[in-house]
Coordinates of C-alpha atoms (C1' of nucleotides) in Angstrom, one line a residue:
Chain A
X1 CA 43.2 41.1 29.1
X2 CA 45.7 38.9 30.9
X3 CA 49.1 37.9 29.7
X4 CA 48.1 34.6 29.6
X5 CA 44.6 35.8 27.5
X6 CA 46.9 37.7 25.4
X7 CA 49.2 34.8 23.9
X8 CA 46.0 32.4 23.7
X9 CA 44.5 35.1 21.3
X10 CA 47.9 35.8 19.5
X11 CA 48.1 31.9 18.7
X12 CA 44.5 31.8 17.6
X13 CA 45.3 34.6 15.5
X14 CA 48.0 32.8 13.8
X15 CA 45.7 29.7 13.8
X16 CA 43.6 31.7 11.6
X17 CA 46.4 32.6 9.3
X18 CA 47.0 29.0 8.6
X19 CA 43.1 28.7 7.6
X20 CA 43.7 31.4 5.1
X21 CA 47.1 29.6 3.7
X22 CA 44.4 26.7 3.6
X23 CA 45.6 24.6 6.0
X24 CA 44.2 23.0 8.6
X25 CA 45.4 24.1 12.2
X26 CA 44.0 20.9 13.7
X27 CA 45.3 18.2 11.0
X28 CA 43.8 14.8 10.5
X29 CA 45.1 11.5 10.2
X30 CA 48.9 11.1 9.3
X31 CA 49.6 7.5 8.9
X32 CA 53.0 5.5 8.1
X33 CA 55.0 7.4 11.1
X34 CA 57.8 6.3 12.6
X35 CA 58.8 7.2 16.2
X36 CA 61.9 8.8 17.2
X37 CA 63.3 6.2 18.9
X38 CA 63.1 4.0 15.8
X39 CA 64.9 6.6 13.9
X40 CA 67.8 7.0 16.1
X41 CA 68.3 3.8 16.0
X42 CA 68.4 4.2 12.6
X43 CA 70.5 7.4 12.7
X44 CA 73.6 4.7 14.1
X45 CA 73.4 1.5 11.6
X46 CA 73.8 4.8 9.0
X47 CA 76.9 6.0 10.4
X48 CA 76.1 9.5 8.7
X49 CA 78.9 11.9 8.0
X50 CA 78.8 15.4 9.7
X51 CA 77.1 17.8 7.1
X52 CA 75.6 14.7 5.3
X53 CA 72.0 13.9 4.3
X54 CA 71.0 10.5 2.7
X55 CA 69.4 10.5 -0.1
X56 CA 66.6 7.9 -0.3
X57 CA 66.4 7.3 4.0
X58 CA 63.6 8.6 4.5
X59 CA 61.3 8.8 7.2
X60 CA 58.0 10.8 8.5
X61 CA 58.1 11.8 12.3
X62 CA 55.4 13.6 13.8
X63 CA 55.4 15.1 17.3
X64 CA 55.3 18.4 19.7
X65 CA 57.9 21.2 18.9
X66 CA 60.0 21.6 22.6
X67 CA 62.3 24.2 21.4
X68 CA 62.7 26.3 18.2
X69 CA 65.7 27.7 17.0
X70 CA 64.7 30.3 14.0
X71 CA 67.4 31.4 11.9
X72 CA 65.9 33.4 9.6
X73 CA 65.1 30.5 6.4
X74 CA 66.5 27.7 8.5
X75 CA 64.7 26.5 11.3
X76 CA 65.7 24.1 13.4
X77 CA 63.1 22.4 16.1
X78 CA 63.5 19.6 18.5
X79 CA 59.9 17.6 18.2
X80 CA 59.7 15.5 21.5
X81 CA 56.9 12.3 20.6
X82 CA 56.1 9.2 22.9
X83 CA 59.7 8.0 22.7
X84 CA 62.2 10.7 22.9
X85 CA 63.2 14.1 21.0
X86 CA 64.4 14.2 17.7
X87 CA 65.6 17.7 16.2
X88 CA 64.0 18.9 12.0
X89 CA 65.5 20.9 10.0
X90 CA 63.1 23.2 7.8
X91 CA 64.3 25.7 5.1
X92 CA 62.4 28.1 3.0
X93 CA 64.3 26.3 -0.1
X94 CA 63.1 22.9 0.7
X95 CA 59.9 23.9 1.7
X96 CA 58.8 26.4 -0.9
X97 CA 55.4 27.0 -0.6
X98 CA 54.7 25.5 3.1
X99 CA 57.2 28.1 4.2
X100 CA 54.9 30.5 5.2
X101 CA 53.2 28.4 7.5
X102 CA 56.1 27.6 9.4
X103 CA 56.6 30.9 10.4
X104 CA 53.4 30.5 12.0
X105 CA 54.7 27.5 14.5
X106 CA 54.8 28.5 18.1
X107 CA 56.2 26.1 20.9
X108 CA 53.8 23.4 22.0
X109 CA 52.6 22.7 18.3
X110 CA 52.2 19.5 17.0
X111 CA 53.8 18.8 13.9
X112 CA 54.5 15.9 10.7
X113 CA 57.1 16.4 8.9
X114 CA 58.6 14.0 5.8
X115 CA 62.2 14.4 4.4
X116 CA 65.6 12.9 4.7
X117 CA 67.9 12.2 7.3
X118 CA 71.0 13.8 8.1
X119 CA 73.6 15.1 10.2
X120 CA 74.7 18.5 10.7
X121 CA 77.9 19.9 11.0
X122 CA 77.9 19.2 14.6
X123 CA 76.6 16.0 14.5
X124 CA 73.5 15.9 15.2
X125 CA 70.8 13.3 13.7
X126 CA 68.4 15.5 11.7
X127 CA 65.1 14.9 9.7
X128 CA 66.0 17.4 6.3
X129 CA 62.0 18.4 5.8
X130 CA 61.1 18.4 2.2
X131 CA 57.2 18.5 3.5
X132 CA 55.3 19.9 6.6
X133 CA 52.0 18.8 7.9
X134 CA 50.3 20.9 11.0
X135 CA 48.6 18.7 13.0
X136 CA 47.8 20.8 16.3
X137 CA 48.2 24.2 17.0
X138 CA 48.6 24.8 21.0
X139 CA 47.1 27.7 22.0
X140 CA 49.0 27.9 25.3
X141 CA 52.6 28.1 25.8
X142 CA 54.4 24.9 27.5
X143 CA 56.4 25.9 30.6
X144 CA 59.9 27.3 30.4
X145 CA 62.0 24.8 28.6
X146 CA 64.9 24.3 30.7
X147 CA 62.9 24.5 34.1
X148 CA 59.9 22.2 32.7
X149 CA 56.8 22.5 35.0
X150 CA 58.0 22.4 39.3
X151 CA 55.1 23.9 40.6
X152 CA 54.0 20.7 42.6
X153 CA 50.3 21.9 42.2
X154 CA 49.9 22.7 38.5
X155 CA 52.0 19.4 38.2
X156 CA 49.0 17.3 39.7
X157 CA 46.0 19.5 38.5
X158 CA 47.7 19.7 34.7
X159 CA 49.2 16.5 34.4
X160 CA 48.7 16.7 30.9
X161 CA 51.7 19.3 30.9
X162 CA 53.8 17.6 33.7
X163 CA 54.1 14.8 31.5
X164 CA 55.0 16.1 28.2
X165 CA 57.3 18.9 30.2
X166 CA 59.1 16.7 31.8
X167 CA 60.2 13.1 30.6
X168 CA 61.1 11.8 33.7
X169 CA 57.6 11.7 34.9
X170 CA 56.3 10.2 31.7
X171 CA 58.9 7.3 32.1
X172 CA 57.7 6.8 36.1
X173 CA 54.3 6.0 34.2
X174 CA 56.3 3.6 31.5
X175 CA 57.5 1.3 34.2
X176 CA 54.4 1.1 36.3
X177 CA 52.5 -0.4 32.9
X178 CA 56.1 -2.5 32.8
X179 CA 55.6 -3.3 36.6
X180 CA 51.9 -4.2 36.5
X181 CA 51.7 -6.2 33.2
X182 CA 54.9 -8.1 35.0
X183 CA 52.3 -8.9 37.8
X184 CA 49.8 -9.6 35.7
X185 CA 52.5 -11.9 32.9
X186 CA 53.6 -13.4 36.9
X187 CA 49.9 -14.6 37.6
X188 CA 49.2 -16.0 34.4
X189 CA 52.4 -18.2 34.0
X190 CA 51.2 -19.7 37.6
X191 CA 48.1 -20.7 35.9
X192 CA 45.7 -18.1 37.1
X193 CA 42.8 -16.4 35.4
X194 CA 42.1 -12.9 35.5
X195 CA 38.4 -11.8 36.8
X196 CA 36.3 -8.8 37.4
X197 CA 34.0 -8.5 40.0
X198 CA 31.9 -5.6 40.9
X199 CA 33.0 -2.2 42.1
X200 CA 29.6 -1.6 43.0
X201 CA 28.7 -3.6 46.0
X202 CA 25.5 -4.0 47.9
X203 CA 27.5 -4.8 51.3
X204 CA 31.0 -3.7 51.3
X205 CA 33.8 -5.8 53.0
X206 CA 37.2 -7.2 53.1
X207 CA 39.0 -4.8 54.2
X208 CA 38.4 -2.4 57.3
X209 CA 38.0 1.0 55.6
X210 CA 34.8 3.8 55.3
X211 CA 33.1 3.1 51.8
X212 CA 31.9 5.8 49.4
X213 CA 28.0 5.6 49.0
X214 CA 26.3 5.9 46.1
X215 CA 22.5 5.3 45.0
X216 CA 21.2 3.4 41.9
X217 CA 18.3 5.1 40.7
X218 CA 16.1 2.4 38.8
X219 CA 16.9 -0.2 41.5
X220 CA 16.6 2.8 44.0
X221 CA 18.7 1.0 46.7
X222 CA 22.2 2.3 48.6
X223 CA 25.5 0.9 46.7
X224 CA 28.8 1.3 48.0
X225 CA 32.1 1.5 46.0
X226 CA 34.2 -2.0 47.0
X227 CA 36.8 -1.2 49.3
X228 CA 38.2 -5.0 48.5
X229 CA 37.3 -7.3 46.2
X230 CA 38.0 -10.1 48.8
X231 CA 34.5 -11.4 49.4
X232 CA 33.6 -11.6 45.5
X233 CA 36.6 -13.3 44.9
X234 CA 36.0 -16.0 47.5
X235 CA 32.8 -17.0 46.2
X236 CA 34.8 -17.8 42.5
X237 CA 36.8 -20.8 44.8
X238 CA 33.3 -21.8 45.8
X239 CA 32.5 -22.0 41.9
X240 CA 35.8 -23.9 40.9
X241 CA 37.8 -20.8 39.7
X242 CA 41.3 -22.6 41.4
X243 CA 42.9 -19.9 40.9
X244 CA 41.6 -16.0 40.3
X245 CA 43.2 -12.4 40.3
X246 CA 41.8 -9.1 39.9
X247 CA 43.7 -6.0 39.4
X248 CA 41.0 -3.9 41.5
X249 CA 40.5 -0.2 42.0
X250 CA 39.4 0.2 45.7
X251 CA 38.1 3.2 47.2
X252 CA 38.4 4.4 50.6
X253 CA 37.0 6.7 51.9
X254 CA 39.9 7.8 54.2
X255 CA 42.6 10.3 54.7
X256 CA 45.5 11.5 52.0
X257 CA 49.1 11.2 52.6
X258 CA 52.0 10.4 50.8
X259 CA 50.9 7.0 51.2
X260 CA 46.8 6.9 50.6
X261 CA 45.1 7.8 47.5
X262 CA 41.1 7.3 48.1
X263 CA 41.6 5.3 44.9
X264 CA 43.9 2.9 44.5
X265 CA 45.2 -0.3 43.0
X266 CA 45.8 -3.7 44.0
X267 CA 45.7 -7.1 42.6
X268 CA 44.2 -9.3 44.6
X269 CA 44.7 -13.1 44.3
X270 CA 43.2 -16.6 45.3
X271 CA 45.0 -19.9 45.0
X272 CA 42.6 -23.5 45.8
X273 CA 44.4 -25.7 48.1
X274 CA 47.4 -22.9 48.8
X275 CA 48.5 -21.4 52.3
X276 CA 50.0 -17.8 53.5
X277 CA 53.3 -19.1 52.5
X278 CA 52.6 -19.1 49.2
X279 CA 51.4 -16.4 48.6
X280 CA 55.3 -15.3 50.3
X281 CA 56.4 -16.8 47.4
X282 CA 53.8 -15.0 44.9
X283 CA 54.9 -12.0 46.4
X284 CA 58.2 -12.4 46.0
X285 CA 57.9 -14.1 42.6
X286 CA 55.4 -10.8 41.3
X287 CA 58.2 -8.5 42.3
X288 CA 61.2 -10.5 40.5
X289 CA 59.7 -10.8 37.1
X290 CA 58.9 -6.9 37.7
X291 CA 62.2 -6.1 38.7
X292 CA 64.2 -7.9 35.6
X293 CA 61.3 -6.1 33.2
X294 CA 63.0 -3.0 34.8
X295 CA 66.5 -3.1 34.7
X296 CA 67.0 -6.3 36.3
X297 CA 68.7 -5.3 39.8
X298 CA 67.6 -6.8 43.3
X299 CA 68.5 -4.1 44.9
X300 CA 67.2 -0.7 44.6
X301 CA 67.5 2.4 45.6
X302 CA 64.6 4.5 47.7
X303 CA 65.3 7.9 49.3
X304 CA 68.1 7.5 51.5
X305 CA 68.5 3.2 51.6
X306 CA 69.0 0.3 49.4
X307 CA 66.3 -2.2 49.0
X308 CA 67.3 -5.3 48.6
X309 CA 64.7 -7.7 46.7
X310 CA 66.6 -10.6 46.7
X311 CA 64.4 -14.0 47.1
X312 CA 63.4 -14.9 49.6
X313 CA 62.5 -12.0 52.0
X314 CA 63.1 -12.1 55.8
X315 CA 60.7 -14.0 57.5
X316 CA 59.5 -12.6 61.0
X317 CA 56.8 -13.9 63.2
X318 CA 54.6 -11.0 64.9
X319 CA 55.1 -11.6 68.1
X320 CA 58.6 -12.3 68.1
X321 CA 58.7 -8.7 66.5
X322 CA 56.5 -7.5 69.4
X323 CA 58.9 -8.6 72.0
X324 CA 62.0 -7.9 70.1
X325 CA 60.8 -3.7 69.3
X326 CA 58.3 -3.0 72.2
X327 CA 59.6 -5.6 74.8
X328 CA 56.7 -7.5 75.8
X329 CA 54.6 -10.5 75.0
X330 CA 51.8 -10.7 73.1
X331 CA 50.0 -13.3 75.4
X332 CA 50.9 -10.7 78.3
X333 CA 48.4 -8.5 78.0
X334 CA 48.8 -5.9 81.2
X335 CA 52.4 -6.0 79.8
X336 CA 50.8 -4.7 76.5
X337 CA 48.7 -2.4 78.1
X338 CA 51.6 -0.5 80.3
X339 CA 53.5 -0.2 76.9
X340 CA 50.1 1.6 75.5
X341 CA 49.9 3.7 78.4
X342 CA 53.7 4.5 78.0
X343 CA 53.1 5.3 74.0
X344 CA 50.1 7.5 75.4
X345 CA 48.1 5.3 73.0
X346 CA 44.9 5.3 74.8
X347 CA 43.7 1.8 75.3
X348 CA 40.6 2.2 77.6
X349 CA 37.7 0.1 76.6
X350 CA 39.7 -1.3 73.5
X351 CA 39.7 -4.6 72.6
X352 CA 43.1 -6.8 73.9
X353 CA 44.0 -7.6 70.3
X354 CA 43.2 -4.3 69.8
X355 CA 45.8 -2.8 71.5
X356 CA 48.0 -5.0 70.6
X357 CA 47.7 -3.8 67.0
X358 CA 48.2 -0.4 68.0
X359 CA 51.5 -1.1 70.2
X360 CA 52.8 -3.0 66.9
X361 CA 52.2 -0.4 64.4
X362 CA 53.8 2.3 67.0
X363 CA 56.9 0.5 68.1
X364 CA 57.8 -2.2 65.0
X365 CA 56.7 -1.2 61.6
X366 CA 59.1 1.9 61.2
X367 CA 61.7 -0.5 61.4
X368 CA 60.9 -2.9 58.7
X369 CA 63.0 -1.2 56.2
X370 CA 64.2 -4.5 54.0
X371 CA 61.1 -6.3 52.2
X372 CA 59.9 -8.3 55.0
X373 CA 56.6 -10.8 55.7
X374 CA 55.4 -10.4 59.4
X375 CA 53.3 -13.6 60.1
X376 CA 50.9 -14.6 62.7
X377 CA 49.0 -12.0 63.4
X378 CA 46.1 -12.0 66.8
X379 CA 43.3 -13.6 65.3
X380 CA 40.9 -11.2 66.7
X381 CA 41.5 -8.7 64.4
X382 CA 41.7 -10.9 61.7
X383 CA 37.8 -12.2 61.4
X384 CA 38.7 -13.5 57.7
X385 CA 41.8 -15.6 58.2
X386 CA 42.0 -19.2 59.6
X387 CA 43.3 -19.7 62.7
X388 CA 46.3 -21.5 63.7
X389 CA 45.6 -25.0 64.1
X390 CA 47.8 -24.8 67.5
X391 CA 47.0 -21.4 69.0
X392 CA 43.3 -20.4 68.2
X393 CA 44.6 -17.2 69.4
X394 CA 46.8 -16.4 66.1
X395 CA 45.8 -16.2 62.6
X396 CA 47.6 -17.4 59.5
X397 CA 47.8 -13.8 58.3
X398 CA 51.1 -12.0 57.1
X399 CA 51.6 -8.7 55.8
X400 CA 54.4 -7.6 53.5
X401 CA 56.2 -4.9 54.4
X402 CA 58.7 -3.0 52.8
X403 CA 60.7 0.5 54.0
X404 CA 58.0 0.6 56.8
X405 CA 55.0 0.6 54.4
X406 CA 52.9 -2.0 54.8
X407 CA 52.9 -3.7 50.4
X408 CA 50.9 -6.4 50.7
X409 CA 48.2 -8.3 53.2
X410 CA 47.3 -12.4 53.0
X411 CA 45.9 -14.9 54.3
X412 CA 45.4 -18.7 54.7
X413 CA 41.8 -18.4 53.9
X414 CA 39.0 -18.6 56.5
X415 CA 36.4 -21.9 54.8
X416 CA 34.8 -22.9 58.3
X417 CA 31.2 -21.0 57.4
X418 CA 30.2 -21.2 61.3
X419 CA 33.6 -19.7 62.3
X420 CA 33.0 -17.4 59.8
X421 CA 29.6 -16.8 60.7
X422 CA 30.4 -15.5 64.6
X423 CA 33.2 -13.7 63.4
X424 CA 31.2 -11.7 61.0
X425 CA 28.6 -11.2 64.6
X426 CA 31.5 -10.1 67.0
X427 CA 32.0 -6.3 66.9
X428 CA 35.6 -5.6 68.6
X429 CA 35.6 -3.0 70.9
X430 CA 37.8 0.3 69.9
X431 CA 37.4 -0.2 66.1
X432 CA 36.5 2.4 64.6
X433 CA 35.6 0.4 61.3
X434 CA 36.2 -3.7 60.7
X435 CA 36.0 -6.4 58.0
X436 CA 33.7 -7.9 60.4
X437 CA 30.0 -7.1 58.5
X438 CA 27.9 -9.8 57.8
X439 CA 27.2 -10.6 54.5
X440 CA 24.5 -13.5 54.2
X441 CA 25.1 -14.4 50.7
X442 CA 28.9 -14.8 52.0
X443 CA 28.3 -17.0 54.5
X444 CA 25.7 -19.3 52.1
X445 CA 28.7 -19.3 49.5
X446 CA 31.3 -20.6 52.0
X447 CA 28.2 -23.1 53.1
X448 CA 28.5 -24.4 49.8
X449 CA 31.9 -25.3 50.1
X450 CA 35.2 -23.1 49.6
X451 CA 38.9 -25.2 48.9
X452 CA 41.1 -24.6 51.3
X453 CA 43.4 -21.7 49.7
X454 CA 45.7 -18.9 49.9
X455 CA 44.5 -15.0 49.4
X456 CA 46.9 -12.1 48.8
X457 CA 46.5 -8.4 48.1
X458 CA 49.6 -6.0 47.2
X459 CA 49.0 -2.4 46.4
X460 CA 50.5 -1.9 43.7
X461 CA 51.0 1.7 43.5
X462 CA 52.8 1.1 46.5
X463 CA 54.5 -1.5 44.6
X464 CA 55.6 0.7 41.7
X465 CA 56.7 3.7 44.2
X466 CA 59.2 1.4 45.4
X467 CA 60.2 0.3 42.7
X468 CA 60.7 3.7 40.9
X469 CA 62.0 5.7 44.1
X470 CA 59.1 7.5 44.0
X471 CA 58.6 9.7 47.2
X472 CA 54.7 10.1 46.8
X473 CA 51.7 7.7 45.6
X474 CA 50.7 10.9 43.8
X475 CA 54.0 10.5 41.4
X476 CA 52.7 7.4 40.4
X477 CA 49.2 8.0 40.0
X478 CA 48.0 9.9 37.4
X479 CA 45.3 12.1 38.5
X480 CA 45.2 12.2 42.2
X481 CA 42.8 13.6 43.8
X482 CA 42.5 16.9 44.5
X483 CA 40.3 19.3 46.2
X484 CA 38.2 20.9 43.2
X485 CA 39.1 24.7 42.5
Chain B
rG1 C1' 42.1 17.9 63.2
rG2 C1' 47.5 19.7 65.4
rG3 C1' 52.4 21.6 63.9
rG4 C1' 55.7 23.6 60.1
rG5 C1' 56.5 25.6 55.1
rC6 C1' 55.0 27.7 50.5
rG7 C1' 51.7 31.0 47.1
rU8 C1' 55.1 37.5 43.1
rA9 C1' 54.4 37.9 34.9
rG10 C1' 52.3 32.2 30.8
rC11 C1' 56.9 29.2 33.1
rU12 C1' 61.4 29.3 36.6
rC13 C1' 62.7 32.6 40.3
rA14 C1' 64.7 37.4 42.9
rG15 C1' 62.6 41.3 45.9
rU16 C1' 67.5 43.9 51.6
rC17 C1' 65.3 47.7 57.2
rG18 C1' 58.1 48.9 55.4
rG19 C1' 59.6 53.6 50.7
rU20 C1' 58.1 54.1 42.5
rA21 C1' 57.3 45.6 41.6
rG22 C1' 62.4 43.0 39.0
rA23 C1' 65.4 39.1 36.0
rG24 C1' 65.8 34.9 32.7
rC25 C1' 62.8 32.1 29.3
rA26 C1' 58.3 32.5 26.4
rU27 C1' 55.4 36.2 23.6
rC28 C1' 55.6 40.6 20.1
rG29 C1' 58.9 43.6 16.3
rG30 C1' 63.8 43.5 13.7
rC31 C1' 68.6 40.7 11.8
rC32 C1' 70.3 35.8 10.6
rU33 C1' 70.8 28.8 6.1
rU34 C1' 74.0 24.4 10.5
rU35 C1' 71.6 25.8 15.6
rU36 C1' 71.8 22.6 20.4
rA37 C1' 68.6 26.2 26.6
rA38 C1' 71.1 29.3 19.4
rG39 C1' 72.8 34.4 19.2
rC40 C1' 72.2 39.9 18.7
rC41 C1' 69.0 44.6 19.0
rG42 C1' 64.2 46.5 20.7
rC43 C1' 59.3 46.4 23.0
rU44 C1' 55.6 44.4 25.9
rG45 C1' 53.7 41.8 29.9
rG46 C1' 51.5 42.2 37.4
rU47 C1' 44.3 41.8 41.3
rC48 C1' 52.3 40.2 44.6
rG49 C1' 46.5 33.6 46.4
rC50 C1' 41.7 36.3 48.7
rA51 C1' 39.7 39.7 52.5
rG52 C1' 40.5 42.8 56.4
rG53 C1' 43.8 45.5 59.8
rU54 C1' 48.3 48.6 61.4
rU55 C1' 50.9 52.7 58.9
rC56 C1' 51.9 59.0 55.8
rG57 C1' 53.1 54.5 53.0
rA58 C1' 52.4 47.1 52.9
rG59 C1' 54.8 42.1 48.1
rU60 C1' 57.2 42.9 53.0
rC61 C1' 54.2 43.6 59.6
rC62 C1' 49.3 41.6 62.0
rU63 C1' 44.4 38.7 61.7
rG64 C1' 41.1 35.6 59.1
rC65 C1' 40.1 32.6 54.9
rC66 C1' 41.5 29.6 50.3
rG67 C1' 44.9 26.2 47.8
rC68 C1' 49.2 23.1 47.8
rC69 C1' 53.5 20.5 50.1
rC70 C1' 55.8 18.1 54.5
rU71 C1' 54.8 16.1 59.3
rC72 C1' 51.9 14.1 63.4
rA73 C1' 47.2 12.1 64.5
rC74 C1' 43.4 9.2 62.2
rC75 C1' 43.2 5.3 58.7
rA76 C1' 45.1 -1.4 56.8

RNA sequence: GGGGGCGUAGCUCAGUCGGUAGAGCAUCGGCCUUUUAAGCCGCUGGUCGCAGGUUCGAGUCCUGCCGCCCUCACCA
């Protein structure tokens, strides 16, 4: 048997005992608790005197034993629950006949206890139990208490432990709830509704990503999880929805890295008779009311620099950033080509616009450290996004980007159906994958008639990573994926 | 896919030049009614990621594989 086999059978063992003292090791409902945090609170307004205990505060706290400190009829455990630890003191005197059930508690237990509040000599706000309730007994011990759980690995595959092991992770988890329901508090003050549209789409599109497949069985026909919720969304303007959002789990079926999750999150938004720069100001305005949800301050930490969210955000046009970081023009395109050839990017048989995507990303984003929108992208590789009504060569596209990762992607929307139509028919040349497949029912939709309007995605666990100085989307996701052992 | 790093007790980690696998915590037994990572005494606990190889002898050196992390490439 293996150590770890061992103590799972000693703690059964003692689960057992607890049967035969006639309690129940897995407990049942315990109503009228109050958190931890609520009774520190209440611990101050008491001003309790060292070595007191007040007679008539009462409270009931349940939670999971962290530490145990047995002195032989005094016990003393700290019981860590949703909001904080709070330590209980438990005496064979007060307790009488629950007594010998305490001395069946291991770490990792979950625990009600009611009594009194107190201080002991040292200070220390304490729940005085007068009556025990086992609620869960854990038949495997929680990692070493002052190290918590490092092991990056276990952290990921037993996130269940990470998070009660270590607070810090749990409270990363806190504020992205805080930072989406911000988004979602933004959206709805600007007079949006929320929507859902499917996950499960016939024709994928919206994005330029490789799709998971899937089958139906009773329609027997091929499905494929959305990679975008774009081309749903559109076809709510055509109804009269003025103004949508969806907070949309998108799957792609693409590599890992500190910055990719095949699942992820964005909220995706569509304003009627909008443009690209408002949605600047919807990003900006989404990540302000998340930011004073949080602690209020602009500018924020993340690795090594200070982010400074402060409204508005730097405004650069794309190919002013071209010439500025890679030193040529846009509209120059051997210029654009020699640059390729001098990244090694290798160009041969791509698409002008293309390349010109490729010398961007090499030579500009890595330097867009402060939140910043980069508008007017080349319209070729933009087949969903009106064109400039000067330059049919640029597109009324800006992305947000913030510490050189790309947060957010919009659009002046695309309404002219035939435009939309040959777009949809021109495959660029050196893309690997592209927005541009036809979708029929698309195309009839924007026939109809779509307003005029603004479209803007932001990932948002890329959103809540720089907001909480995460280094990884997997510290802000809860399960990523990993490979199956 | 390329490069780099890591994998030793349930957890956190040592392990020197290739020479009998260690510590702290947890567990188990004992003492203890004001502790704060409680303390004191004692005992347990190992497929050193897996499989080969070199060697008298491998946690340590070599090869392959698995998993994870970082990074580059790919990818909005």
């Amino acid at each position: 048997m293996s150590t770890e086999e061992k103590l799972t059978e000693e703690r059964l063992a003692k689960a057992e005992k607890l049967r035969e003292l006639g309690v129940d090791p897995y407990g049942g409902r315990y109503d009228d608790v109050t958190r931890t945090a609520t009774v520190r609170k209440r611990g101050e307004t008491l001003k309790l005197e060292a070595g007191a205990m007040v007679e008539g505060e009462r409270a009931r706290v349940a939670g999971r034993i962290v530490l145990q400190r047995v002195m032989g009829n005094l016990v003393f455990l700290t019981v860590r629950d949703g909001t904080g630890d709070l330590q209980f003191g438990l005496s064979k005197k007060a307790l009488r006949d629950d007594w010998p059930a305490i001395k069946l508690l291991d770490l990792g237990d979950f625990i009600g206890c009611d009594g009194c509040l107190g201080k002991t000599k040292t200070g220390e706000l304490t729940l005085w139990a007068d009556s025990f309730t086992m609620l869960c007994k854990a038949l495997h011990p929680p990692p070493a208490k002052w190290h918590g759980l490092k092991d990056v690995e276990l952290r990921y595959r037993h996130r269940y432990v990470d998070l009660f092991a270590n607070p810090p992770v749990r409270e990363v988890f806190r504020q992205r709830s805080t930072i989406i329901q911000a988004v979602r508090d933004y959206l709805i003050r600007c007079d949006y509704i929320e929507v859902e549209t499917p996950a499960l789409q016939p024709i994928y599109g919206g994005a330029a990503a490789r799709p998971f497949t899937t089958h139906h069985n009773t329609l027997d026909i091929e499905l494929f999880l959305r990679i975008s919720p774009e081309l749903y969304l559109k076809r709510l303007l055509v109804g009269g929805m003025e103004r949508v959002f969806e907070v949309s789990r998108n799957f792609r079926n693409e590599g890992l890295s500190t910055k990719h999750n095949p699942e992820f999150t964005m909220v995706e938004l569509y304003e009627a008779y909008a443009d690209y720069n408002v949605m600047m100001e919807r990003v900006e305005g989404m990540t302000a009311l998340a930011i004073e949800r949080l602690d209020g301050n602009p500018k924020r930490p993340y690795g090594e620099v200070v982010l400074d969210y402060s409204v508005p955000w730097s405004r650069r046009k794309y190919s002013d950033l071209l010439e500025e970081y890679a030193g040529v023009s846009m509209a120059d395109v051997a210029a654009v080509r020699r640059k390729a050839s001098e990244l090694s990017i290798d160009h041969a048989g791509k698409d002008d616009a293309v390349v010109v995507n490729e010398v961007f990303e090499r030579t500009v984003e890595h330097h867009l450290i402060q939140p910043t929108f980069v508008y007017d992208y080349p319209a070729a590789v933009c087949p969903l996004t009106r064109r400039h009504p000067e330059d049919p060569n640029i597109a009324l596209r800006f992305e947000a980007f913030v510490n050189g990762m790309e947060l957010g992607n919009a659009y002046t929307e695309l309404n002219d159906p035939r435009v939309q139509e040959a777009n949809f028919k021109r495959q660029l040349a050196g893309e690997n994958e592209t927005m541009a497949v036809m979708d029929e029912d698309f195309i009839l939709a924007l026939e109809y008639g779509m307003p005029p309007a603004g479209g803007l995605g932001v990932g948002l666990d890329r959103l809540v990573m720089l907001l909480t100085n995460s280094a990884s989307i997997r510290d802000v996701i809860l399960f990523p994926l990993q490979r199956p052992r």
